[in-house]
Coordinates of C-alpha atoms in Angstrom, one line a residue:
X113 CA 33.8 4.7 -23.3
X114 CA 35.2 1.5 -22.0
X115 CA 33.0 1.5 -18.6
X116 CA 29.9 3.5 -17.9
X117 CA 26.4 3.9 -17.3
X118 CA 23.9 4.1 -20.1
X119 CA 20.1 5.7 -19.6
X120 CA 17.9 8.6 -20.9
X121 CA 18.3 10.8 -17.9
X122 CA 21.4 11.0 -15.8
X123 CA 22.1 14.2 -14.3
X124 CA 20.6 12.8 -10.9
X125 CA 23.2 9.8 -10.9
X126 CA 25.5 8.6 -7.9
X127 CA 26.8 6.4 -10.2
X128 CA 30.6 7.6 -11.6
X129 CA 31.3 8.3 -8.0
X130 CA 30.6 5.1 -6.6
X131 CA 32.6 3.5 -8.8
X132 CA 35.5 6.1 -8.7
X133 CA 36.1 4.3 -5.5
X134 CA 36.1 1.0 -6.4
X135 CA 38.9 0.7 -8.8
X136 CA 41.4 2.5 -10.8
X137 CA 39.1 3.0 -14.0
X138 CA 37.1 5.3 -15.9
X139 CA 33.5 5.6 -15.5
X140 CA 31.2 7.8 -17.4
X141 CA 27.9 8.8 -17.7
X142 CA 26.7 8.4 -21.3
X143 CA 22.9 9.9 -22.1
X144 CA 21.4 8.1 -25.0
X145 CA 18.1 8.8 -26.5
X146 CA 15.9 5.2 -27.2
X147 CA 16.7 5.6 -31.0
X148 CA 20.5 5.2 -30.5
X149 CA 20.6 2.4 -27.9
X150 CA 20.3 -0.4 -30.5
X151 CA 23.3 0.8 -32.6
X152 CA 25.5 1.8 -29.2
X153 CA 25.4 -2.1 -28.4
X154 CA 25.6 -3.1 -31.7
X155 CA 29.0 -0.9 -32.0
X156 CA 30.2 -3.2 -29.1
X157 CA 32.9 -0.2 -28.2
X158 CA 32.8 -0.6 -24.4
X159 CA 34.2 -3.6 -22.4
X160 CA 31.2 -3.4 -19.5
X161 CA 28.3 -0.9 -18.9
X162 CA 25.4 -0.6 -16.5
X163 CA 22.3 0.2 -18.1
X164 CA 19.2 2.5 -16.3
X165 CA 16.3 3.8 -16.6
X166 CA 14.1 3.3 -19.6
X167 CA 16.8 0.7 -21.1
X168 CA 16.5 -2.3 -18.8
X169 CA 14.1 -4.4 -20.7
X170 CA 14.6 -3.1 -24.5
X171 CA 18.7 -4.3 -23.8
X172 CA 17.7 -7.7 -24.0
X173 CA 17.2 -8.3 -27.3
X174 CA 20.6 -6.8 -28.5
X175 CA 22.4 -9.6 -26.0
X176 CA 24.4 -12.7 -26.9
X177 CA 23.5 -14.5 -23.2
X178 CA 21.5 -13.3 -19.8
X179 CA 21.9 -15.2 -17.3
X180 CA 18.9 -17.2 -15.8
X181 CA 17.7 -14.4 -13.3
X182 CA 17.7 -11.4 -15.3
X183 CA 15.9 -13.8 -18.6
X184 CA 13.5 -14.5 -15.4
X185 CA 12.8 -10.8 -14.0
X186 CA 12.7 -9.4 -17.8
X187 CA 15.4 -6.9 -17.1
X188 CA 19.3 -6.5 -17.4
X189 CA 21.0 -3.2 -15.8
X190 CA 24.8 -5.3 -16.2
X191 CA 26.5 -5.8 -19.6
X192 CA 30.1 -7.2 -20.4
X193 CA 31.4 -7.0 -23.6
X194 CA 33.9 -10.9 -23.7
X195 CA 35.7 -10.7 -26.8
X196 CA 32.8 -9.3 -28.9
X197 CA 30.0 -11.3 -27.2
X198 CA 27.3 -9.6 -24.6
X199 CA 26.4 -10.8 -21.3
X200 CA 23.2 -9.4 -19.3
X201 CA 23.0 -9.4 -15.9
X202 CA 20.8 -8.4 -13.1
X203 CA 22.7 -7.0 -10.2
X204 CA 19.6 -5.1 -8.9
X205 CA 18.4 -7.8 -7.6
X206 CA 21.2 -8.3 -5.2
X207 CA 21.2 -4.6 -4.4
X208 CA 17.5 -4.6 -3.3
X209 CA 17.3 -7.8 -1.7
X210 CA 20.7 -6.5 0.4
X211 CA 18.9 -3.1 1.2
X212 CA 15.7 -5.0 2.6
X213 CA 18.2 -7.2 4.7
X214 CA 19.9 -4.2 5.9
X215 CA 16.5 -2.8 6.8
X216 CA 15.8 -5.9 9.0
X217 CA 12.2 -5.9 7.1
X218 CA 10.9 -10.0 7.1
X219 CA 8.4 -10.7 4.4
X220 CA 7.7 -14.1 5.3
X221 CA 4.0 -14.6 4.8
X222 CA 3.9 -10.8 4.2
X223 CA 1.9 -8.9 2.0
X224 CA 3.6 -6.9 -0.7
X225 CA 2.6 -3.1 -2.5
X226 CA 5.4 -2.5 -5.5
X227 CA 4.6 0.8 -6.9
X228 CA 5.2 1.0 -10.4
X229 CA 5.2 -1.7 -13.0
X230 CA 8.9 -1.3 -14.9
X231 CA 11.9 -2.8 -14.8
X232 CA 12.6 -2.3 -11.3
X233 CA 9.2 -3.8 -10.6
X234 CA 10.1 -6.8 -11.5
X235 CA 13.1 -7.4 -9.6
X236 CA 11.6 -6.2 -7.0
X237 CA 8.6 -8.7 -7.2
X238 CA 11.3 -11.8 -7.5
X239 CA 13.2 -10.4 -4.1
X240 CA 9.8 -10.1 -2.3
X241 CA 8.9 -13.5 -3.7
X242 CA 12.5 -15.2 -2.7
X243 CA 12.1 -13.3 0.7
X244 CA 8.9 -15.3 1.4
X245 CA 6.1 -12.5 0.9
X246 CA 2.6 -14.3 0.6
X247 CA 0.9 -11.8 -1.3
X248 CA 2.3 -9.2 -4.1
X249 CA 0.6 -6.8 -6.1
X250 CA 1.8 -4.3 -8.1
X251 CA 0.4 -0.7 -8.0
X252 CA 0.2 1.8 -11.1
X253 CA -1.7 4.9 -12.2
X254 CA -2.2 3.3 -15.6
X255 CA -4.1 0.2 -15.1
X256 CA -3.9 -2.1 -18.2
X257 CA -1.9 -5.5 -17.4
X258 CA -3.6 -8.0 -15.6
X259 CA -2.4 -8.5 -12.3
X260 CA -2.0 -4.4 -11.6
X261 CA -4.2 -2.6 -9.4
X262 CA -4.5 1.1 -9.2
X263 CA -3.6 3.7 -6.1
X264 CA -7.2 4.1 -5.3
X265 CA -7.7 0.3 -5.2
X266 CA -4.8 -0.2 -3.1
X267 CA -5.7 2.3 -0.8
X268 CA -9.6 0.8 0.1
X269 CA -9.0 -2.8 -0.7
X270 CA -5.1 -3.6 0.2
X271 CA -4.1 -1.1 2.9
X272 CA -3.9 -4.1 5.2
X273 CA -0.5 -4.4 3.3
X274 CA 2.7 -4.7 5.5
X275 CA 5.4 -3.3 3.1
X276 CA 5.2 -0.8 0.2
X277 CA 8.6 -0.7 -2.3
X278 CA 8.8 2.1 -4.8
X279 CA 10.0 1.4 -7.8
X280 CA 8.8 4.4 -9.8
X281 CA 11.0 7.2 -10.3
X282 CA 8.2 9.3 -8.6
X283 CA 10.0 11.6 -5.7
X284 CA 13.7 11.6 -8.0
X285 CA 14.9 15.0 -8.1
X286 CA 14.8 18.0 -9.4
X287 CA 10.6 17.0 -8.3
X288 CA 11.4 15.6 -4.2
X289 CA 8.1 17.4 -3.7
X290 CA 5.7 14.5 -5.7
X291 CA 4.3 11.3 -3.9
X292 CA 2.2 8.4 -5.1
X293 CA 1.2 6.9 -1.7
X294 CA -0.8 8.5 1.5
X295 CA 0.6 6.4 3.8
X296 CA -2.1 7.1 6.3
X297 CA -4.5 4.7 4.8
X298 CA -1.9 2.0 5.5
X299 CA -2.4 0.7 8.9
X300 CA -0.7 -2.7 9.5
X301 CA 2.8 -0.9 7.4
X302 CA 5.8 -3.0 8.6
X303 CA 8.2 -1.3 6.3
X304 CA 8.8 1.3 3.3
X305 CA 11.5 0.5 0.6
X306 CA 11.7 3.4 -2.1
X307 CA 14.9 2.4 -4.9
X308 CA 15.6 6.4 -5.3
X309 CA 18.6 7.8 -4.2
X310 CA 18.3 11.1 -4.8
X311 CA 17.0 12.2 -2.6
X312 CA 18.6 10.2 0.2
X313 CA 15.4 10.2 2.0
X314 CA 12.6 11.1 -0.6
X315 CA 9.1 12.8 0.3
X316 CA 7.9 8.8 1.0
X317 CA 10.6 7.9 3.0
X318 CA 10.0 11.2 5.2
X319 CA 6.1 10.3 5.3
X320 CA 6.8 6.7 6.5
X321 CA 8.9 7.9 9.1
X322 CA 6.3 10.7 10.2
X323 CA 4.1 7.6 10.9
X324 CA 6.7 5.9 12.9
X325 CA 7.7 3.4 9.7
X326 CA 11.1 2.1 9.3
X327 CA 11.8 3.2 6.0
X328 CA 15.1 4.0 3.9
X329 CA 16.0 5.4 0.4
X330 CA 17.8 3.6 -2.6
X331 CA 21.5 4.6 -1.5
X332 CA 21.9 1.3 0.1
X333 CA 20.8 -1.0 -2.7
X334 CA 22.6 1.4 -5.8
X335 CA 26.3 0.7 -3.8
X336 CA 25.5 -2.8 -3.5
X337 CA 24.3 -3.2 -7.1
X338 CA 27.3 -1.3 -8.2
X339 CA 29.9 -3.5 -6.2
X340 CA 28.1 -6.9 -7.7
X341 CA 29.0 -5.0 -11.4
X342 CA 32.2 -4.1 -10.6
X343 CA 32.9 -7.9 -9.5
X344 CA 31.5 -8.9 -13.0
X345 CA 33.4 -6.1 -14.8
X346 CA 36.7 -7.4 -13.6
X347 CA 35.9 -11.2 -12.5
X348 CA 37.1 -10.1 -9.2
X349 CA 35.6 -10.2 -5.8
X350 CA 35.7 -6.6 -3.4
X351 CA 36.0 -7.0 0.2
X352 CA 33.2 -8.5 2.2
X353 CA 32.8 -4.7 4.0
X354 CA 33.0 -2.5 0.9
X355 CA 29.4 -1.8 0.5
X356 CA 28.7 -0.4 3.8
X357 CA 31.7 1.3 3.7
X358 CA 31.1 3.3 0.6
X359 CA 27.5 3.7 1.8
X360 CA 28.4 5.6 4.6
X361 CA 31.6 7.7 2.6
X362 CA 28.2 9.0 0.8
X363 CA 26.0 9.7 3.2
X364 CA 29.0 11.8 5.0
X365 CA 29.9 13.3 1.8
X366 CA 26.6 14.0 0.8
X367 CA 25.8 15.3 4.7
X368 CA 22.7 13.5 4.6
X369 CA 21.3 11.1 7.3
X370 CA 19.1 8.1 7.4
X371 CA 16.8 6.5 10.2

């Protein structure tokens, strides 16, 4: 494999398409189980992967060099293989912070509900905090770091919150039917970003806009993320309209909408 995605679970990926249409190169999907990652990067046989879901954080410690935002968010989802050396990166970032921009959402003085406490949490926390958001909390069903609430918590003591980003895998498919959230609880909701794609709009997305929420999937920030990678595959910049343009080849393709 000489480019390629790298995760536990991958049958639910957008991924090789996306980047069939962004160069002339093959991408695969490669399953690994969390025994084999170590030895996979050790084997250095690939010149640049992305890296998914549960791998983002335990990458780190096989890397030659991360670059200051990914050492600061605790997660790499980029890898390039220079002449036997490793480089992380965290291209997330730039695909959720351009999906909340798309979404017209402004967290200035804003109060913040991440759902989930992985990877994705934290680059989500660091946009929402580079975006101006006053207050952030992060929301889990398993309540053992300091500094993270639980749902019911959230739901009597933080519903005054303005935004909600999901960053749990909760709503993926095959299971669109499960939901963390009722958003009725939420009054003063400004905004709803969920990270998964597929679905295009997941059971919260649909509940936000029940309640006349702007809300919108992951599509949006997983074309964006892919083009930044793509640019630091090849050290080359893609046109200034690509993402939206490969946004909306999916969502035709896919015959899916968005609100």
């Amino acid at each position: 494999m000489k480019y390629g995605l790298i995760g536990e679970h991958l049958s639910h990926s957008f991924s090789k398409e996306i980047h069939a249409q962004l160069g002339n190169y093959d991408y695969e999907l490669y399953e690994l189980r969390p025994n084999e990652v170590s030895n996979f990067l050790y084997q250095r046989k690939f010149k640049a992967i992305n890296v998914t879901i549960p791998y983002k954080q335990i990458v780190i410690s096989e890397l030659n060099w991360i670059e200051s935002k990914a050492k600061f968010i605790g997660a790499v989802n980029t890898i390039v293989n220079r002449n036997g050396k490793l480089f992380g990166y965290n291209t997330d970032y730039y695909g959720l912070k351009s999906l909340i921009i798309r979404q017209r959402l402004n967290y200035s003085g804003a109060k913040i509900l991440i759902l989930g406490t992985g990877a994705t949490s934290r680059t989500a926390m660091f946009v929402a905090k580079n975006l101006g958001a006053k207050i952030i909390l992060r929301v889990s069903r398993h309540n053992h770091e300091k500094g993270i609430i639980d749902y019911e918590t959230a739901q009597i003591f933080h519903n005054d919150a303005e935004f909600i980003i999901n960053t749990t895998p909760v709503g993926m498919y095959p299971n669109t039917k499960d939901l963390l959230i009722d958003l009725k609880h939420f009054k003063n909701l400004r905004g709803v970003t969920d990270v998964v794609y597929n679905p295009i709009q997941t059971k919260l997305v649909l509940s936000a806009h029940k309640f006349g929420i702007p809300a919108e999937g992951g599509l949006y920030m997983l074309v964006a993320q892919a083009v930044a990678a793509n640019e630091l595959f090849f050290q080359k910049p893609q046109p200034n309209n690509i993402i939206e343009q490969l946004y909306l080849s999916l969502i035709n393709k896919k015959n899916c909408f968005t609100k």
